[in-house]
Amino acid sequence: MRTLIAGSNGTVGSAVTLHLMIRKILLVCGILSSLIWLGTDIFASLRYQGYNYPFQPISGLSAIGAPTRPFVVPLDIIYSVLKIAFAVGVWMSADQKRSLRITAGLLVAFGVVDMVANFFPMHPAEALGTLANVMHSILAGGAGALLILLTIGFGASADGKWFGFYSYGTLLILILIGVIGALPFFDVPRIAANQALQWIGAGERINAYGYMIWMMALAIVLLRIQPIRLRREDRENLVDPGAAISKG
């Protein structure tokens, strides 16, 4: 009988350890995806001769005709896949917290939107009102901005007050930058002339970099707090293997 209980304890412990390892790998994907996106944007902007970092949009690096497009698009797809993997890790970490499950769903949606946006690149040679550029603006601009705000808003409850304050502070900054960044779009003559909008690159990057840093912070928070809970459950299961069976 003792041998049977010991075997059950070992099986439960191994299952929890495997579950913890998979979740850890998936959460690390959140950090890797953000680092890949940040590195791609910085490196590509340095490789693109004549590219004006604060005045040109991020999409210009993957636009039709951009010399950096063959470099940026594959890394964008890798970033999106890793973000979806991270979403699975967030879901596994959610336990009974509904807001984190919603966050995971939003991350999946954002990853899919990012991948689809690669099939609708910006066409700099065409007017901003063409179908191709409008579709790109909807996917990479409007939908992306909305998903960023929703993801941070629901993910703010991941770990205590400090992370909530940080998340809501990030939200406030992103909204303010978004409002300021929208002002150039009222410059109708410049848009009609298909000219670059002032400081659009800087505004986009403040928002995008803020989101990437927040996503890394979320991954670190979940990596820090979840193993503690799992180890506690593991110890409880070893003491009472029947509890583990009833939970399963």
mmCIF file of C-alpha atoms in Angstrom:
data_model
loop_
_atom_site.group_PDB
_atom_site.id
_atom_site.type_symbol
_atom_site.label_atom_id
_atom_site.label_comp_id
_atom_site.label_asym_id
_atom_site.label_seq_id
_atom_site.Cartn_x
_atom_site.Cartn_y
_atom_site.Cartn_z
ATOM 1 C CA MET A 1 0.000 0.000 0.000
ATOM 2 C CA ARG A 2 2.814 2.391 0.894
ATOM 3 C CA THR A 3 4.500 1.572 -2.402
ATOM 4 C CA LEU A 4 1.271 2.409 -4.254
ATOM 5 C CA ILE A 5 0.927 5.735 -2.432
ATOM 6 C CA ALA A 6 4.576 6.555 -3.062
ATOM 7 C CA GLY A 7 4.069 5.786 -6.748
ATOM 8 C CA SER A 8 0.991 8.013 -6.855
ATOM 9 C CA ASN A 9 2.911 10.807 -5.155
ATOM 10 C CA GLY A 10 5.715 10.465 -7.666
ATOM 11 C CA THR A 11 3.302 10.541 -10.592
ATOM 12 C CA VAL A 12 1.518 13.617 -9.248
ATOM 13 C CA GLY A 13 4.827 15.337 -8.570
ATOM 14 C CA SER A 14 6.104 14.573 -12.071
ATOM 15 C CA ALA A 15 2.892 15.824 -13.677
ATOM 16 C CA VAL A 16 3.034 19.083 -11.727
ATOM 17 C CA THR A 17 6.718 19.523 -12.578
ATOM 18 C CA LEU A 18 6.029 18.968 -16.287
ATOM 19 C CA HIS A 19 3.073 21.359 -16.166
ATOM 20 C CA LEU A 20 5.247 23.974 -14.483
ATOM 21 C CA MET A 21 8.058 23.535 -17.015
ATOM 22 C CA ILE A 22 5.708 23.885 -20.012
ATOM 23 C CA ARG A 23 4.098 26.969 -18.505
ATOM 24 C CA LYS A 24 7.520 28.487 -17.820
ATOM 25 C CA ILE A 25 8.637 27.934 -21.420
ATOM 26 C CA LEU A 26 5.432 29.503 -22.748
ATOM 27 C CA LEU A 27 5.755 32.516 -20.452
ATOM 28 C CA VAL A 28 9.363 33.020 -21.517
ATOM 29 C CA CYS A 29 8.013 33.234 -25.076
ATOM 30 C CA GLY A 30 6.420 36.540 -24.027
ATOM 31 C CA ILE A 31 9.813 37.979 -23.152
ATOM 32 C CA LEU A 32 11.426 36.617 -26.319
ATOM 33 C CA SER A 33 8.642 37.932 -28.567
ATOM 34 C CA SER A 34 8.983 41.452 -27.173
ATOM 35 C CA LEU A 35 12.779 41.418 -27.466
ATOM 36 C CA ILE A 36 12.539 40.168 -31.076
ATOM 37 C CA TRP A 37 10.075 42.920 -31.986
ATOM 38 C CA LEU A 38 12.144 45.663 -30.329
ATOM 39 C CA GLY A 39 15.388 44.395 -31.842
ATOM 40 C CA THR A 40 13.827 44.096 -35.295
ATOM 41 C CA ASP A 41 12.499 47.656 -35.227
ATOM 42 C CA ILE A 42 15.777 49.176 -34.033
ATOM 43 C CA PHE A 43 18.048 47.127 -36.304
ATOM 44 C CA ALA A 44 15.860 47.559 -39.385
ATOM 45 C CA SER A 45 15.640 51.329 -38.915
ATOM 46 C CA LEU A 46 19.457 51.468 -38.780
ATOM 47 C CA ARG A 47 19.801 49.359 -41.944
ATOM 48 C CA TYR A 48 17.305 51.439 -43.934
ATOM 49 C CA GLN A 49 19.293 54.341 -45.362
ATOM 50 C CA GLY A 50 17.291 57.531 -45.395
ATOM 51 C CA TYR A 51 14.667 56.209 -42.986
ATOM 52 C CA ASN A 52 13.632 58.929 -40.526
ATOM 53 C CA TYR A 53 13.091 57.145 -37.208
ATOM 54 C CA PRO A 54 10.912 59.746 -35.407
ATOM 55 C CA PHE A 55 9.006 60.977 -38.479
ATOM 56 C CA GLN A 56 8.223 57.787 -40.403
ATOM 57 C CA PRO A 57 5.806 55.047 -39.292
ATOM 58 C CA ILE A 58 6.924 51.656 -38.079
ATOM 59 C CA SER A 59 5.063 50.087 -41.012
ATOM 60 C CA GLY A 60 7.481 51.832 -43.366
ATOM 61 C CA LEU A 61 10.095 49.216 -42.483
ATOM 62 C CA SER A 62 7.902 46.425 -43.904
ATOM 63 C CA ALA A 63 6.201 48.480 -46.635
ATOM 64 C CA ILE A 64 6.155 47.473 -50.287
ATOM 65 C CA GLY A 65 9.484 48.517 -51.802
ATOM 66 C CA ALA A 66 11.272 48.932 -48.461
ATOM 67 C CA PRO A 67 14.740 47.318 -48.527
ATOM 68 C CA THR A 68 14.168 46.029 -44.995
ATOM 69 C CA ARG A 69 10.907 44.198 -45.799
ATOM 70 C CA PRO A 70 12.553 40.761 -46.434
ATOM 71 C CA PHE A 71 14.262 41.108 -43.042
ATOM 72 C CA VAL A 72 11.302 42.443 -41.044
ATOM 73 C CA VAL A 73 8.398 40.241 -42.203
ATOM 74 C CA PRO A 74 9.830 36.816 -41.162
ATOM 75 C CA LEU A 75 10.773 38.203 -37.744
ATOM 76 C CA ASP A 76 7.309 39.736 -37.403
ATOM 77 C CA ILE A 77 5.784 36.305 -38.001
ATOM 78 C CA ILE A 78 8.102 34.728 -35.411
ATOM 79 C CA TYR A 79 7.118 37.483 -32.979
ATOM 80 C CA SER A 80 3.416 36.763 -33.574
ATOM 81 C CA VAL A 81 3.821 33.000 -33.094
ATOM 82 C CA LEU A 82 5.748 33.531 -29.855
ATOM 83 C CA LYS A 83 3.073 35.937 -28.618
ATOM 84 C CA ILE A 84 0.367 33.339 -29.228
ATOM 85 C CA ALA A 85 2.486 30.797 -27.328
ATOM 86 C CA PHE A 86 2.796 33.337 -24.521
ATOM 87 C CA ALA A 87 -0.990 33.683 -24.521
ATOM 88 C CA VAL A 88 -1.273 29.951 -23.835
ATOM 89 C CA GLY A 89 1.123 30.400 -20.903
ATOM 90 C CA VAL A 90 -1.010 33.244 -19.559
ATOM 91 C CA TRP A 91 -4.110 31.055 -19.856
ATOM 92 C CA MET A 92 -2.345 28.254 -17.948
ATOM 93 C CA SER A 93 -1.396 30.766 -15.255
ATOM 94 C CA ALA A 94 -4.871 32.255 -14.942
ATOM 95 C CA ASP A 95 -6.240 29.680 -12.494
ATOM 96 C CA GLN A 96 -9.723 31.034 -11.680
ATOM 97 C CA LYS A 97 -8.891 34.647 -12.562
ATOM 98 C CA ARG A 98 -11.230 35.559 -15.424
ATOM 99 C CA SER A 99 -9.402 38.781 -16.291
ATOM 100 C CA LEU A 100 -6.220 36.832 -17.070
ATOM 101 C CA ARG A 101 -8.134 34.424 -19.280
ATOM 102 C CA ILE A 102 -9.539 37.383 -21.181
ATOM 103 C CA THR A 103 -5.984 38.757 -21.415
ATOM 104 C CA ALA A 104 -4.845 35.454 -22.920
ATOM 105 C CA GLY A 105 -7.650 35.581 -25.479
ATOM 106 C CA LEU A 106 -6.747 39.143 -26.426
ATOM 107 C CA LEU A 107 -3.099 38.150 -26.868
ATOM 108 C CA VAL A 108 -4.137 35.352 -29.239
ATOM 109 C CA ALA A 109 -6.327 37.778 -31.192
ATOM 110 C CA PHE A 110 -3.481 40.294 -31.347
ATOM 111 C CA GLY A 111 -1.056 37.651 -32.588
ATOM 112 C CA VAL A 112 -3.461 36.637 -35.355
ATOM 113 C CA VAL A 113 -4.080 40.273 -36.356
ATOM 114 C CA ASP A 114 -0.324 40.891 -36.499
ATOM 115 C CA MET A 115 0.190 37.919 -38.798
ATOM 116 C CA VAL A 116 -2.698 38.870 -41.075
ATOM 117 C CA ALA A 117 -1.396 42.458 -41.251
ATOM 118 C CA ASN A 118 1.721 41.132 -43.010
ATOM 119 C CA PHE A 119 -0.502 40.257 -45.976
ATOM 120 C CA PHE A 120 -1.718 43.862 -46.149
ATOM 121 C CA PRO A 121 1.516 45.908 -46.132
ATOM 122 C CA MET A 122 1.651 49.647 -46.516
ATOM 123 C CA HIS A 123 1.950 50.965 -50.099
ATOM 124 C CA PRO A 124 3.907 54.243 -49.806
ATOM 125 C CA ALA A 125 3.569 54.988 -53.517
ATOM 126 C CA GLU A 126 -0.227 54.975 -53.283
ATOM 127 C CA ALA A 127 -2.580 57.468 -51.641
ATOM 128 C CA LEU A 128 -3.495 56.892 -48.004
ATOM 129 C CA GLY A 129 -7.125 56.313 -48.978
ATOM 130 C CA THR A 130 -6.508 53.330 -51.247
ATOM 131 C CA LEU A 131 -7.944 49.953 -50.236
ATOM 132 C CA ALA A 132 -4.510 48.457 -49.495
ATOM 133 C CA ASN A 133 -3.492 51.314 -47.186
ATOM 134 C CA VAL A 134 -6.907 51.470 -45.516
ATOM 135 C CA MET A 135 -6.776 47.728 -44.740
ATOM 136 C CA HIS A 136 -3.265 48.149 -43.387
ATOM 137 C CA SER A 137 -4.364 51.068 -41.208
ATOM 138 C CA ILE A 138 -7.262 49.046 -39.796
ATOM 139 C CA LEU A 139 -5.183 45.960 -38.979
ATOM 140 C CA ALA A 140 -1.858 47.487 -37.944
ATOM 141 C CA GLY A 141 -3.276 50.733 -36.602
ATOM 142 C CA GLY A 142 -6.834 50.760 -35.266
ATOM 143 C CA ALA A 143 -7.208 47.096 -34.307
ATOM 144 C CA GLY A 144 -3.677 46.967 -32.895
ATOM 145 C CA ALA A 145 -4.144 50.065 -30.746
ATOM 146 C CA LEU A 146 -7.480 48.804 -29.380
ATOM 147 C CA LEU A 147 -6.038 45.380 -28.548
ATOM 148 C CA ILE A 148 -3.076 46.967 -26.762
ATOM 149 C CA LEU A 149 -5.368 49.005 -24.517
ATOM 150 C CA LEU A 150 -7.691 46.087 -23.778
ATOM 151 C CA THR A 151 -4.835 43.659 -23.095
ATOM 152 C CA ILE A 152 -3.143 45.984 -20.620
ATOM 153 C CA GLY A 153 -6.475 46.876 -19.006
ATOM 154 C CA PHE A 154 -7.499 43.277 -18.339
ATOM 155 C CA GLY A 155 -3.958 42.152 -17.517
ATOM 156 C CA ALA A 156 -3.523 44.840 -14.855
ATOM 157 C CA SER A 157 -4.914 42.505 -12.179
ATOM 158 C CA ALA A 158 -2.190 39.880 -12.674
ATOM 159 C CA ASP A 159 -0.319 40.578 -9.444
ATOM 160 C CA GLY A 160 -1.285 42.977 -6.692
ATOM 161 C CA LYS A 161 -1.501 46.730 -6.504
ATOM 162 C CA TRP A 162 1.959 47.641 -7.803
ATOM 163 C CA PHE A 163 1.485 45.884 -11.124
ATOM 164 C CA GLY A 164 -2.001 47.406 -11.384
ATOM 165 C CA PHE A 165 -0.591 50.906 -10.815
ATOM 166 C CA TYR A 166 2.126 50.264 -13.389
ATOM 167 C CA SER A 167 -0.408 48.932 -15.914
ATOM 168 C CA TYR A 168 -2.874 51.806 -15.487
ATOM 169 C CA GLY A 169 -0.002 54.299 -15.619
ATOM 170 C CA THR A 170 1.127 52.734 -18.891
ATOM 171 C CA LEU A 171 -2.452 52.911 -20.182
ATOM 172 C CA LEU A 172 -2.687 56.597 -19.317
ATOM 173 C CA ILE A 173 0.566 57.396 -21.126
ATOM 174 C CA LEU A 174 -0.447 55.399 -24.201
ATOM 175 C CA ILE A 175 -3.836 57.107 -24.383
ATOM 176 C CA LEU A 176 -2.260 60.568 -24.051
ATOM 177 C CA ILE A 177 0.328 59.787 -26.712
ATOM 178 C CA GLY A 178 -2.431 58.365 -28.904
ATOM 179 C CA VAL A 179 -4.486 61.545 -28.604
ATOM 180 C CA ILE A 180 -1.471 63.726 -29.362
ATOM 181 C CA GLY A 181 -0.452 61.420 -32.198
ATOM 182 C CA ALA A 182 -3.897 61.687 -33.768
ATOM 183 C CA LEU A 183 -3.619 65.459 -34.159
ATOM 184 C CA PRO A 184 -1.544 65.301 -37.385
ATOM 185 C CA PHE A 185 -4.357 63.335 -39.043
ATOM 186 C CA PHE A 186 -6.405 66.524 -39.000
ATOM 187 C CA ASP A 187 -3.792 68.105 -41.275
ATOM 188 C CA VAL A 188 -5.900 67.507 -44.379
ATOM 189 C CA PRO A 189 -3.578 69.282 -46.886
ATOM 190 C CA ARG A 190 -0.611 67.167 -45.808
ATOM 191 C CA ILE A 191 -2.639 63.957 -46.041
ATOM 192 C CA ALA A 192 -4.021 64.972 -49.454
ATOM 193 C CA ALA A 193 -0.460 65.555 -50.649
ATOM 194 C CA ASN A 194 0.507 62.102 -49.306
ATOM 195 C CA GLN A 195 3.207 63.673 -47.141
ATOM 196 C CA ALA A 196 4.673 62.137 -43.979
ATOM 197 C CA LEU A 197 2.883 63.123 -40.783
ATOM 198 C CA GLN A 198 5.014 64.933 -38.208
ATOM 199 C CA TRP A 199 6.421 62.790 -35.362
ATOM 200 C CA ILE A 200 4.250 59.805 -36.282
ATOM 201 C CA GLY A 201 7.190 57.419 -35.856
ATOM 202 C CA ALA A 202 8.005 58.707 -32.377
ATOM 203 C CA GLY A 203 4.383 58.463 -31.240
ATOM 204 C CA GLU A 204 3.943 54.945 -32.590
ATOM 205 C CA ARG A 205 7.146 53.778 -30.952
ATOM 206 C CA ILE A 206 6.304 55.188 -27.539
ATOM 207 C CA ASN A 207 3.068 53.187 -27.656
ATOM 208 C CA ALA A 208 4.622 50.036 -29.126
ATOM 209 C CA TYR A 209 7.676 50.056 -26.858
ATOM 210 C CA GLY A 210 5.487 50.714 -23.823
ATOM 211 C CA TYR A 211 3.356 47.707 -24.710
ATOM 212 C CA MET A 212 6.372 45.454 -25.317
ATOM 213 C CA ILE A 213 7.890 46.398 -21.964
ATOM 214 C CA TRP A 214 4.533 45.788 -20.259
ATOM 215 C CA MET A 215 4.260 42.348 -21.883
ATOM 216 C CA MET A 216 7.730 41.444 -20.590
ATOM 217 C CA ALA A 217 6.722 42.669 -17.128
ATOM 218 C CA LEU A 218 3.583 40.506 -17.244
ATOM 219 C CA ALA A 219 5.653 37.454 -18.181
ATOM 220 C CA ILE A 220 8.107 38.113 -15.334
ATOM 221 C CA VAL A 221 5.265 38.595 -12.839
ATOM 222 C CA LEU A 222 3.624 35.312 -13.827
ATOM 223 C CA LEU A 223 6.961 33.490 -13.795
ATOM 224 C CA ARG A 224 7.553 34.764 -10.263
ATOM 225 C CA ILE A 225 4.187 34.095 -8.634
ATOM 226 C CA GLN A 226 2.979 30.890 -10.275
ATOM 227 C CA PRO A 227 5.766 28.497 -9.250
ATOM 228 C CA ILE A 228 5.136 29.366 -5.595
ATOM 229 C CA ARG A 229 1.482 28.311 -5.861
ATOM 230 C CA LEU A 230 2.324 25.162 -7.804
ATOM 231 C CA ARG A 231 5.002 24.071 -5.331
ATOM 232 C CA ARG A 232 2.507 24.540 -2.507
ATOM 233 C CA GLU A 233 -0.069 22.410 -4.343
ATOM 234 C CA ASP A 234 2.613 19.818 -5.044
ATOM 235 C CA ARG A 235 3.416 19.550 -1.330
ATOM 236 C CA GLU A 236 -0.297 19.236 -0.491
ATOM 237 C CA ASN A 237 -0.714 16.457 -3.044
ATOM 238 C CA LEU A 238 2.249 14.565 -1.641
ATOM 239 C CA VAL A 239 0.686 14.697 1.815
ATOM 240 C CA ASP A 240 -2.802 13.802 0.525
ATOM 241 C CA PRO A 241 -2.676 12.094 -2.885
ATOM 242 C CA GLY A 242 -6.456 11.667 -2.768
ATOM 243 C CA ALA A 243 -6.787 15.460 -2.981
ATOM 244 C CA ALA A 244 -4.829 15.464 -6.233
ATOM 245 C CA ILE A 245 -7.116 12.772 -7.665
ATOM 246 C CA SER A 246 -10.226 14.705 -6.699
ATOM 247 C CA LYS A 247 -8.778 17.907 -8.258
ATOM 248 C CA GLY A 248 -8.006 16.083 -11.455
#
